[in-house]
XYZ file of C-alpha atoms in Angstrom:
682
model
C -0.025 -0.006 -0.052
C 2.831 2.438 0.826
C 4.206 2.257 -2.763
C 1.159 3.783 -4.497
C 1.059 7.496 -3.602
C 0.278 9.073 -0.255
C -1.709 7.057 2.230
C -4.700 8.508 4.083
C -2.580 8.577 7.242
C -0.028 10.882 5.423
C -2.907 13.223 4.363
C -4.129 13.434 7.988
C -0.677 14.469 9.165
C -0.345 17.044 6.420
C -3.625 18.738 7.327
C -2.628 18.746 11.023
C 0.561 20.441 9.975
C -1.272 23.234 8.210
C -3.457 23.959 11.254
C -0.289 24.277 13.323
C 1.054 26.923 10.994
C 0.150 29.718 13.399
C 2.802 28.374 15.689
C 5.730 28.408 13.291
C 7.349 31.328 15.071
C 9.832 30.419 17.755
C 8.511 32.479 20.785
C 4.827 31.457 20.666
C 5.774 27.776 20.095
C 8.180 27.811 23.049
C 5.617 29.494 25.273
C 2.874 26.994 24.317
C 5.240 24.072 25.010
C 6.204 25.564 28.402
C 2.529 26.042 29.336
C 1.570 22.548 28.391
C 4.449 20.939 30.295
C 3.890 23.131 33.367
C 0.221 22.182 33.350
C 1.222 18.451 33.345
C 3.728 19.088 36.207
C 1.070 20.962 38.263
C -1.325 18.058 37.790
C 1.236 15.486 38.890
C 2.180 17.712 41.854
C -1.427 17.797 42.922
C -1.788 14.039 42.586
C 1.268 13.468 44.785
C -0.067 15.973 47.434
C -3.541 14.310 47.409
C -1.966 10.891 47.836
C 0.012 12.174 50.804
C -3.132 13.656 52.379
C -5.028 10.334 51.913
C -2.178 8.440 53.529
C -2.282 10.850 56.496
C -5.991 10.464 56.762
C -5.785 6.678 56.811
C -3.191 6.889 59.566
C -5.328 9.135 61.812
C -8.349 6.961 61.171
C -6.553 3.892 62.525
C -5.200 5.715 65.537
C -8.598 7.283 66.349
C -10.236 3.855 66.224
C -7.561 2.465 68.590
C -7.927 5.344 71.152
C -11.723 5.181 71.145
C -11.638 1.332 71.652
C -9.235 1.818 74.580
C -11.533 4.458 76.152
C -14.549 2.241 75.762
C -12.591 -0.647 77.359
C -11.701 1.494 80.398
C -15.362 2.465 80.885
C -16.419 -1.162 80.555
C -13.891 -2.109 83.284
C -15.346 0.540 85.475
C -18.864 -0.864 84.814
C -17.570 -4.350 85.812
C -16.358 -2.929 89.130
C -19.850 -1.453 89.646
C -21.485 -4.773 88.902
C -19.316 -6.530 91.435
C -20.302 -3.991 94.078
C -24.004 -4.358 93.149
C -23.826 -8.096 93.630
C -22.446 -7.512 97.147
C -25.188 -5.013 98.041
C -28.014 -7.311 96.702
C -26.689 -9.961 99.105
C -26.242 -7.757 102.076
C -27.353 -4.097 102.185
C -26.587 -3.630 105.907
C -22.837 -3.152 105.261
C -21.105 -0.738 107.606
C -18.767 2.220 106.694
C -15.742 0.257 107.910
C -16.770 -2.834 105.881
C -17.327 -0.663 102.794
C -13.868 1.017 103.139
C -12.329 -2.448 103.434
C -14.160 -3.653 100.295
C -12.960 -0.591 98.369
C -9.459 -1.034 99.620
C -9.312 -4.598 98.437
C -10.214 -3.485 94.882
C -6.790 -1.689 94.649
C -8.238 1.025 92.357
C -5.166 3.156 92.517
C -3.313 0.439 90.652
C -5.988 -1.008 88.377
C -8.155 2.127 87.703
C -6.288 5.234 88.712
C -8.976 7.445 87.103
C -11.622 6.345 89.724
C -11.680 9.000 92.470
C -14.309 7.504 94.749
C -16.777 4.575 94.960
C -20.043 4.514 96.919
C -23.763 3.726 96.782
C -27.137 5.325 97.387
C -30.335 3.592 98.598
C -33.478 4.433 96.709
C -36.639 5.200 98.663
C -39.502 6.384 96.523
C -38.633 9.883 95.187
C -35.322 10.145 97.200
C -31.874 8.470 96.653
C -29.574 9.801 99.432
C -25.933 8.689 99.264
C -25.274 6.057 101.987
C -21.583 5.359 101.579
C -18.728 7.123 99.638
C -15.006 6.306 99.874
C -12.890 8.273 99.754
C -14.461 11.726 100.301
C -13.064 14.951 98.931
C -13.512 18.005 96.723
C -16.047 17.584 93.907
C -17.186 14.101 95.326
C -20.865 14.070 96.449
C -21.032 13.705 100.180
C -22.985 11.139 102.267
C -26.666 12.216 102.550
C -26.653 14.022 99.189
C -29.971 13.292 97.333
C -29.078 12.200 93.756
C -32.700 12.472 92.675
C -32.744 16.107 93.814
C -30.498 16.990 90.919
C -32.435 17.149 87.581
C -29.516 16.149 85.363
C -28.577 13.216 87.709
C -32.231 12.249 88.024
C -32.385 11.647 84.257
C -29.263 9.495 84.274
C -30.484 7.472 87.276
C -33.816 6.904 85.523
C -32.014 5.724 82.368
C -29.942 3.276 84.422
C -33.004 1.954 86.187
C -34.859 1.463 82.910
C -32.071 -0.427 81.161
C -30.338 -2.260 83.972
C -27.026 -0.969 82.552
C -24.560 1.604 83.685
C -25.562 5.299 82.951
C -22.855 7.911 82.404
C -23.173 11.531 83.532
C -20.605 14.330 83.037
C -20.138 16.713 85.948
C -18.158 19.908 84.983
C -16.269 21.601 87.890
C -14.002 24.567 88.439
C -10.739 22.772 87.689
C -11.730 19.411 86.292
C -14.615 17.458 84.703
C -15.717 14.245 86.332
C -17.777 11.287 85.049
C -20.266 9.758 87.477
C -21.443 6.166 86.664
C -24.608 4.803 88.112
C -25.600 1.169 88.115
C -28.801 -0.063 89.831
C -28.964 -2.949 92.268
C -32.171 -4.755 93.174
C -34.075 -6.050 96.096
C -33.295 -9.576 94.919
C -31.712 -11.170 91.813
C -35.086 -12.516 90.670
C -36.760 -9.136 90.921
C -34.983 -6.979 88.396
C -36.947 -4.118 86.807
C -37.512 -0.454 87.354
C -40.013 -0.938 90.168
C -37.677 -3.206 92.144
C -34.543 -0.933 92.258
C -33.045 -0.912 95.823
C -30.400 1.618 95.062
C -27.477 2.646 92.809
C -23.758 2.031 92.961
C -21.801 5.164 92.154
C -18.297 5.675 90.735
C -16.669 9.093 90.364
C -14.050 9.078 87.600
C -11.530 11.838 86.588
C -12.123 12.569 82.909
C -8.622 13.994 82.380
C -6.908 10.859 83.917
C -9.223 8.599 81.895
C -8.290 10.095 78.454
C -4.691 10.785 79.440
C -4.352 7.006 80.049
C -5.735 6.055 76.594
C -3.877 8.787 74.639
C -0.448 7.975 76.101
C 0.245 5.615 73.333
C -0.511 8.185 70.664
C 1.154 11.454 71.906
C 1.225 12.942 68.416
C -2.532 13.040 68.014
C -4.619 15.761 69.703
C -7.940 14.603 71.300
C -10.874 16.795 72.217
C -13.957 15.261 73.920
C -17.382 16.909 73.781
C -20.794 15.977 75.161
C -24.330 17.371 75.205
C -26.208 19.837 72.899
C -24.787 22.360 72.499
C -21.472 20.578 72.652
C -19.532 21.130 75.903
C -15.769 20.566 75.921
C -14.916 17.884 78.579
C -11.215 17.152 77.706
C -8.405 18.364 75.482
C -5.008 16.732 75.357
C -3.371 20.060 74.081
C -0.860 18.035 72.151
C 0.307 20.828 69.883
C 0.059 23.793 72.283
C 1.431 27.114 71.050
C 3.669 25.347 68.542
C 0.741 24.035 66.525
C 0.901 26.802 63.914
C -1.851 26.619 61.264
C -5.002 24.478 61.562
C -3.986 20.672 61.630
C -4.178 19.131 58.174
C -6.235 15.946 58.921
C -9.108 15.315 61.373
C -11.266 12.441 62.422
C -14.520 12.590 64.532
C -15.888 9.439 66.227
C -18.763 8.915 68.607
C -18.333 6.823 71.822
C -21.682 5.431 73.000
C -21.646 4.377 76.666
C -24.145 4.635 79.416
C -26.689 6.526 77.250
C -24.351 9.645 77.110
C -22.870 9.852 73.568
C -19.448 11.458 73.630
C -17.951 13.149 70.459
C -14.242 12.433 70.153
C -12.384 14.751 67.716
C -8.910 13.766 66.724
C -6.532 16.079 64.819
C -2.852 16.037 63.724
C -0.613 17.353 61.120
C 0.600 14.994 58.353
C 4.206 15.452 59.569
C 3.293 14.304 63.133
C 1.519 11.205 61.891
C 4.616 9.727 60.220
C 6.667 9.827 56.977
C 5.134 12.026 54.305
C 5.632 12.703 50.595
C 6.508 16.430 50.882
C 9.977 15.727 49.451
C 8.496 13.802 46.578
C 6.039 16.585 45.745
C 8.764 19.181 45.925
C 10.990 17.131 43.650
C 8.154 16.733 41.161
C 7.535 20.472 41.179
C 11.159 21.446 40.868
C 12.168 18.768 38.407
C 9.084 19.305 36.218
C 9.625 23.128 36.152
C 13.243 22.633 35.130
C 12.214 20.159 32.428
C 9.581 22.574 31.104
C 12.095 25.311 30.845
C 14.622 23.066 29.091
C 11.989 21.694 26.679
C 10.814 25.222 26.021
C 14.375 26.372 25.204
C 14.933 23.364 22.906
C 11.705 24.044 20.970
C 12.682 27.760 20.730
C 16.048 26.908 19.293
C 14.649 24.323 16.822
C 11.953 26.781 15.744
C 14.401 29.607 15.309
C 16.759 27.366 13.236
C 13.856 26.411 11.129
C 12.724 30.032 10.445
C 16.278 30.861 9.450
C 16.157 28.499 6.454
C 16.026 30.267 3.182
C 13.185 29.785 0.660
C 9.599 29.335 1.249
C 9.664 25.804 -0.230
C 12.353 24.649 2.167
C 10.602 26.231 5.161
C 7.266 24.544 4.263
C 8.947 21.188 3.657
C 10.883 21.233 6.913
C 7.748 22.370 8.787
C 5.700 19.530 7.244
C 8.284 16.975 8.068
C 8.793 18.226 11.598
C 5.042 18.247 12.304
C 4.536 14.856 10.824
C 7.408 13.533 12.931
C 5.926 15.023 16.025
C 2.508 13.528 15.454
C 3.993 10.158 14.712
C 6.118 10.474 17.860
C 3.042 11.236 19.998
C 1.134 8.292 18.403
C 3.993 5.935 18.776
C 4.715 6.944 22.436
C 1.053 6.721 23.515
C 0.323 4.224 26.292
C -3.098 3.482 24.659
C -3.524 1.307 21.619
C -4.290 3.682 18.679
C -5.874 2.334 15.409
C -6.976 4.657 12.557
C -9.289 3.203 9.860
C -10.775 4.572 6.663
C -14.418 4.538 5.553
C -13.992 0.866 4.352
C -12.697 0.027 7.874
C -9.234 -0.766 6.528
C -6.412 -0.042 8.968
C -4.047 2.928 8.128
C -2.425 3.513 11.485
C -1.365 0.809 14.012
C 0.833 2.088 16.838
C 3.348 0.048 18.877
C 0.994 -0.253 21.858
C -1.634 -1.816 19.506
C 1.095 -4.234 18.281
C 1.602 -5.360 21.965
C -2.171 -5.522 22.747
C -3.132 -7.584 19.695
C 0.136 -9.442 19.422
C 0.384 -8.454 15.774
C 2.953 -6.329 13.891
C 1.954 -3.095 12.175
C 3.215 -4.486 8.904
C 0.648 -7.311 9.061
C -2.124 -5.076 10.376
C -1.981 -2.021 8.083
C -4.295 -2.585 5.009
C -6.181 -5.358 6.791
C -9.862 -5.022 7.881
C -10.489 -3.983 11.468
C -12.800 -7.006 11.844
C -9.708 -9.123 12.082
C -9.281 -7.951 15.644
C -13.034 -8.128 16.593
C -14.703 -11.426 17.786
C -17.061 -12.691 15.131
C -20.244 -12.346 17.212
C -19.504 -8.571 17.651
C -18.527 -7.744 14.111
C -22.015 -6.792 12.790
C -22.751 -4.577 15.839
C -19.438 -2.878 15.424
C -19.847 -2.092 11.753
C -23.317 -0.616 12.378
C -21.964 1.525 15.265
C -19.199 2.934 13.029
C -21.723 3.854 10.296
C -24.034 5.472 12.791
C -21.168 7.439 14.356
C -20.125 8.595 10.884
C -23.614 10.113 10.382
C -24.452 11.458 13.887
C -21.048 12.014 15.457
C -22.471 10.484 18.709
C -20.864 7.488 20.359
C -21.649 5.585 23.573
C -18.089 4.302 23.637
C -16.157 6.623 25.893
C -13.114 5.694 27.934
C -13.904 5.270 31.617
C -17.627 4.775 31.178
C -17.093 1.106 32.403
C -18.691 -0.375 29.261
C -16.409 -3.392 28.580
C -16.020 -4.546 24.929
C -14.004 -7.464 23.681
C -11.008 -7.597 21.243
C -9.321 -10.553 19.494
C -5.650 -11.147 19.472
C -3.778 -12.625 16.563
C -3.615 -16.014 18.297
C -7.377 -16.063 18.594
C -7.587 -15.154 22.313
C -10.432 -12.830 23.323
C -9.781 -10.192 25.981
C -11.817 -7.270 27.481
C -11.157 -3.682 26.322
C -12.327 -0.121 26.874
C -12.604 1.988 23.716
C -13.305 5.520 22.541
C -13.732 6.647 18.918
C -13.334 9.950 17.012
C -13.495 10.965 13.349
C -11.949 13.527 10.931
C -12.700 14.368 7.274
C -9.465 15.025 5.367
C -11.180 15.991 2.129
C -10.797 12.578 0.519
C -13.046 10.817 3.039
C -13.543 10.179 6.763
C -10.902 8.671 8.989
C -11.947 7.012 12.323
C -9.402 6.819 15.174
C -10.084 4.259 17.943
C -8.178 4.448 21.235
C -8.181 1.073 23.091
C -7.138 -0.026 26.579
C -6.653 -3.606 27.693
C -8.664 -3.947 30.908
C -8.036 -7.721 31.493
C -6.503 -7.232 34.924
C -9.294 -4.834 36.023
C -11.937 -7.379 34.973
C -10.049 -10.064 36.792
C -9.924 -7.845 39.918
C -13.652 -7.118 39.700
C -14.414 -10.855 39.345
C -12.159 -11.606 42.262
C -13.927 -8.927 44.329
C -17.319 -10.431 43.596
C -16.041 -13.884 44.504
C -14.604 -12.450 47.693
C -17.910 -10.818 48.642
C -19.764 -14.117 48.068
C -17.170 -15.964 50.188
C -17.434 -13.362 52.931
C -21.253 -13.874 52.998
C -20.772 -17.666 53.176
C -18.264 -17.154 55.985
C -20.732 -14.881 57.849
C -23.401 -17.588 57.570
C -21.011 -20.262 58.827
C -19.923 -18.021 61.745
C -23.580 -17.617 62.755
C -24.064 -21.358 62.725
C -20.872 -22.024 64.736
C -21.884 -19.316 67.287
C -25.253 -20.907 67.757
C -23.752 -24.372 68.180
C -21.284 -23.008 70.810
C -24.163 -21.195 72.680
C -26.080 -24.508 72.745
C -23.084 -26.362 74.129
C -22.406 -23.726 76.812
C -26.070 -23.461 77.847
C -26.391 -27.272 78.272
C -23.163 -27.524 80.275
C -24.282 -24.633 82.565
C -27.745 -26.198 82.956
C -26.857 -29.811 83.273
C -23.330 -29.887 84.856
C -22.812 -26.780 86.947
C -26.459 -26.512 87.903
C -26.416 -30.009 89.275
C -23.212 -29.387 91.201
C -24.695 -26.243 92.878
C -27.833 -28.208 93.744
C -25.679 -30.898 95.353
C -23.834 -28.169 97.313
C -27.082 -26.814 98.540
C -28.126 -30.273 99.818
C -24.785 -30.609 101.604
C -25.362 -27.258 103.296
C -28.783 -28.403 104.487
C -27.296 -31.549 105.939
C -24.660 -29.586 107.773
C -27.376 -27.294 109.149
C -29.415 -30.192 110.489
C -26.418 -31.753 112.180
C -25.576 -28.436 113.863
C -29.151 -27.956 114.968
C -29.124 -31.451 116.565
C -26.050 -30.372 118.630
C -27.364 -27.982 121.240
C -23.823 -26.761 121.982
C -23.378 -25.307 118.463
C -23.806 -21.505 118.232
C -26.791 -19.849 116.464
C -24.402 -17.620 114.464
C -23.073 -20.621 112.459
C -26.627 -21.666 111.658
C -27.398 -18.041 110.463
C -24.311 -18.115 108.195
C -25.208 -21.506 106.702
C -28.663 -20.276 105.906
C -27.134 -17.214 104.259
C -24.881 -19.425 102.210
C -27.895 -21.575 101.085
C -29.752 -18.475 100.117
C -26.672 -17.367 98.038
C -26.633 -20.815 96.404
C -30.273 -20.424 95.466
C -29.615 -16.985 93.928
C -26.547 -18.406 92.103
C -28.622 -21.272 90.623
C -31.313 -18.745 89.470
C -28.600 -16.598 87.884
C -27.067 -19.628 86.286
C -30.393 -20.736 84.754
C -31.042 -17.175 83.520
C -27.564 -17.002 81.880
C -28.030 -20.373 80.290
C -31.459 -19.364 78.977
C -29.935 -16.184 77.531
C -27.261 -18.238 75.724
C -29.899 -20.578 74.208
C -33.111 -21.699 75.900
C -33.294 -25.431 76.198
C -36.955 -25.333 75.271
C -36.066 -23.927 71.746
C -34.567 -27.389 70.978
C -36.982 -29.460 73.074
C -40.319 -27.808 72.519
C -39.891 -25.575 69.360
C -39.879 -21.938 68.363
C -43.357 -20.807 69.530
C -42.920 -21.930 73.275
C -39.427 -20.437 73.296
C -40.785 -17.053 72.083
C -43.596 -17.261 74.704
C -40.971 -17.824 77.361
C -38.847 -14.971 76.049
C -41.754 -12.581 76.078
C -42.674 -13.522 79.639
C -39.048 -13.148 80.826
C -38.856 -9.742 79.080
C -42.016 -8.532 80.884
C -40.671 -9.870 84.195
C -37.347 -8.116 83.824
C -38.411 -4.731 82.478
C -42.057 -4.382 83.394
C -43.045 -3.849 79.767
C -46.050 -5.823 78.545
C -45.710 -7.913 75.369
C -48.901 -8.399 73.453
C -48.676 -11.480 71.356
C -50.531 -12.428 68.014
C -49.120 -15.834 66.973
C -50.990 -17.980 64.481
C -50.934 -21.482 65.992
C -49.293 -24.246 64.010
C -49.058 -21.977 60.895
C -45.589 -23.129 59.921
C -43.288 -25.881 60.973
C -39.891 -24.335 61.404
C -36.685 -26.309 60.806
C -33.925 -25.981 63.408
C -31.974 -23.238 61.552
C -35.075 -21.168 60.866
C -36.241 -21.443 64.455
C -32.881 -20.256 65.680
C -32.883 -17.306 63.268
C -36.440 -16.125 64.095
C -35.786 -16.581 67.874
C -32.545 -14.511 67.697
C -34.276 -11.742 65.743
C -37.124 -11.446 68.294
C -34.481 -11.495 71.098
C -32.456 -8.691 69.499
C -35.549 -6.601 68.795
C -36.810 -6.891 72.459
C -33.282 -6.033 73.687
C -33.304 -2.917 71.532
C -36.727 -1.946 73.039
C -35.311 -2.400 76.590
C -32.243 -0.329 75.881
C -33.454 2.497 73.731
C -37.240 2.799 73.308
C -38.532 3.779 76.750
C -41.700 1.979 75.697
C -44.626 0.739 77.861
C -46.053 -1.891 75.427
C -44.638 -4.163 72.677
C -46.729 -5.926 70.032
C -45.260 -9.250 68.654
C -46.937 -10.825 65.607
C -46.179 -13.993 63.683
C -48.447 -14.872 60.769
C -48.353 -16.470 57.293
C -49.381 -14.661 54.163
C -49.443 -16.777 51.059
C -45.990 -18.120 50.559
C -44.386 -15.891 53.152
C -44.025 -15.789 56.942
C -44.204 -12.322 58.432
C -42.678 -11.405 61.774
C -43.307 -7.923 63.193
C -42.221 -6.412 66.539
C -43.413 -2.846 67.284
C -43.394 -0.646 70.418
C -44.877 2.636 71.593
C -41.608 4.258 72.506
C -40.008 7.510 71.356
C -39.012 6.142 67.892
C -36.026 7.336 65.845
C -35.147 9.231 62.738
C -32.676 8.741 59.771
C -31.411 5.330 60.776
C -29.180 5.285 57.692
C -26.981 8.077 59.035
C -23.474 6.836 60.056
C -23.711 8.087 63.627
C -27.008 6.145 64.148
C -25.844 2.844 62.641
C -26.927 -0.082 64.780
C -24.961 -3.237 64.711
C -27.938 -5.063 66.230
C -30.106 -4.143 63.151
C -27.252 -5.126 60.807
C -27.120 -8.539 62.608
C -30.890 -8.931 62.157
C -30.571 -8.097 58.385
C -27.720 -10.668 57.941
C -29.736 -13.374 59.757
C -32.793 -12.717 57.615
C -30.719 -12.662 54.390
C -29.337 -16.144 55.086
C -32.962 -17.510 54.791
C -33.779 -15.299 51.829
C -35.718 -12.810 53.927
C -35.900 -9.039 54.101
C -36.274 -6.435 56.803
C -38.216 -3.128 56.728
C -38.261 -0.537 59.482
C -41.038 1.905 60.198
C -40.336 4.660 62.720
C -40.729 8.382 63.300
C -39.708 10.495 66.341
C -42.411 10.114 68.951
C -44.342 7.468 66.922
C -42.672 4.259 68.087
C -40.440 1.765 66.281
C -41.490 -1.273 64.217
C -39.370 -4.003 62.630
C -41.010 -6.208 59.994
C -39.174 -9.332 58.688
C -40.503 -11.316 55.783
C -39.315 -14.897 55.009
C -40.221 -17.275 52.211
C -42.036 -20.233 53.834
C -40.061 -22.801 51.807
C -36.851 -21.568 53.278
C -38.332 -22.043 56.817
C -39.493 -25.583 56.200
C -36.991 -27.089 53.882
C -34.883 -29.865 55.272
C -31.397 -28.892 56.522
C -28.314 -30.315 54.919
C -25.100 -31.061 56.960
C -21.720 -31.454 55.429
C-alpha cells in the first residue's frame, strides 16, 4: 500500500501540519510548550499531594479507632467494678462504713483504675436516693446524705440506668476538672429486676482527664478533644500541639463513643508530619524537576523553531515544517500508552501504533491494510460495523473511555480479551478517518471478578460463623444447665445436711446456723442466675419444645425483667420451622426486644407472627419515642445489621417503620419454603 502515492494517514498528518502553521514562530511555540508541560507538572504535583493527604487520613483513622476502643474498654472495666459492688449489696445491704472501706481498699483502684476517684452507693426510697456510703471523700465528690434524685440532670441519668439495667454515664463539669459519674442499679433480689424493684445505685466518680490521658499515652502525636451534650460542651483536651501548633491541623477524624446513654464526641486532629513519614519531598522534587524540564524543553523548542525559520526559501521552510510536524505527530502516536488504530471509511487499518502491536500481538506490517474486523470477535462484528456507520452520520458514540462499558477484542492468536474503547473521526477531504483508542482492561476485569467472589465468600463465611456461634451457645447453655447447675444443687443439699447436724447439737452456736442459711440463700440466687444465663445463651426449650414456646418464654421473661407488657398475636401451627429457621427467628425477636429495653422507653410491645401466602411475616413494634434517619453513620446499629444478615441467610428481608415520637417497628418477611426445607449437613 505504501508504494502507491500518499496514504490516508499521510494526508491526515499534512492537514494537522497546516493547522499548526500559526505556531511556526519560535517564541509562541516555546511559550505553548512551556505552558503545556507546566500544566502536566502541576497536575502531577497535585496528585502526589492528594496521595500524601489520603495516607495521613488513613493513619489518623486507625489511631482514632484504637484510642476510642481503649477508652470504651476502660469504661467497661469501671462498669464491671460497679457490677461486682451491686452483687455485694444485693446480698447484704446492711454493710457498715468500715466494711465498705475495706471492700474498696481490696479493689486496689489506685493500681487498676487510677482514674476512679471514689466509689459509693445510694439507697433508693421512692422519690429520694440519698448517698449512704462514699469512699474516699473529697472536693467535687458528692457527700454522704446528698440526694441524687434532687439534681435534675442526675435524675435523668439514674432513671435511664434503672430502665435499662445497665450503667448510665453523667458528666459533671467543675471549676478545675470534669468528672464522670457512673450509676448502676442494684435490686431487692436477683429475681426481681426491673424499674419498680430498684433498691439503690452504685456510684463511681471518675476523673475525665486521667481517663483520656491514660488512653492517649500511646499516641502522643494526636490531639484529642472530647465533647458531650447539645450544645457541645468541651470535657477534655489533650493540648498536644500547644502554642507550637501553627496553622490548623491538616487531617481530622471525629468518632462517637456510645456508653451509658451519654454519647461522647471524640475529635482527633494532627498534622501529616506528626503522623509519620510524608511525601513532601516527593512533591517538591516533582515540582522543581518538572519546572526545570519545562524550561529546558521550551528552550529546545525555541532553538529548533528559530533554526527552522532561518532557512532560506519558502519551499524549504514549508517542507521542513511539514516533516517536523509529521514526525511530532508520529512520535506522539508511537509513544502513547493507549492502543491507537485509525481506519478509513471501508474499515481498513491505516495506522497501528506500537501499543496496539503489543495488545493484539500483531505487527503493524501485518495489520496495516487489513480489515479491522480481524481484531473483533465474530459475534460482535456486525454490531461494530453498524456502530461505526451510525457514528459517521451522527457523530455521537456511547463508547467513551472510563464509562465502564467493557467490549472485547481478538488477539492474533485467537484469544479474546476485555477492552475499553473511545472513537473519534476527521474528514481530510478525501473521506472520513476513524481513530479508535483502546485499553486492555483484562487485569481490572479479573480484579472485579475476584472482588465479587470475595464478597460471596465473605457472606458464606458470615453464615457459617452464625451457625458456629449458635452451636457454641447451645453447648455452653447445656453445660451450665446440666453440669454446673447439678453441682450447685448438690452443694445446697450438703449445706442443708450440715445445718441439720448443727441444729441437733445444742452446743453449736446460732451464728453458724445463720451463716449457713445465708450461704444456702446465696446458692439459690446463684442457681437462678445460672439458669437465666443459660437461657440467655440458648433456651433449652427452643430445641426441646420448638420456636413458639421459646418465644412465649422470651416474652414472659422480658415482661418480668423490664415491666413492659408484650402483646402477642401468633398463629398456632401456621408453619413448621426447621432448626436453623427457628434459631434465626428466635434471635431476631431476642435482639428486637433487647433494643426496646435499651433505647425505646416503651410501655407496650406488640409481637406478631403470621403467614401470608408463601411468606411468613414477623413484626415487633413498640410505643416508644421512635427514631429518625437510621441510615446516618452516627446512628448505625450493629444489632439491626445482625438482624438483616440473619434474615438474608434465609432469603428474607427487613423493613423498618419509625418516626420521632411514633414508636419503632421492625417487619421481617421470610419465604415459607426456606423455613420448612430440610437442613443439609456436610
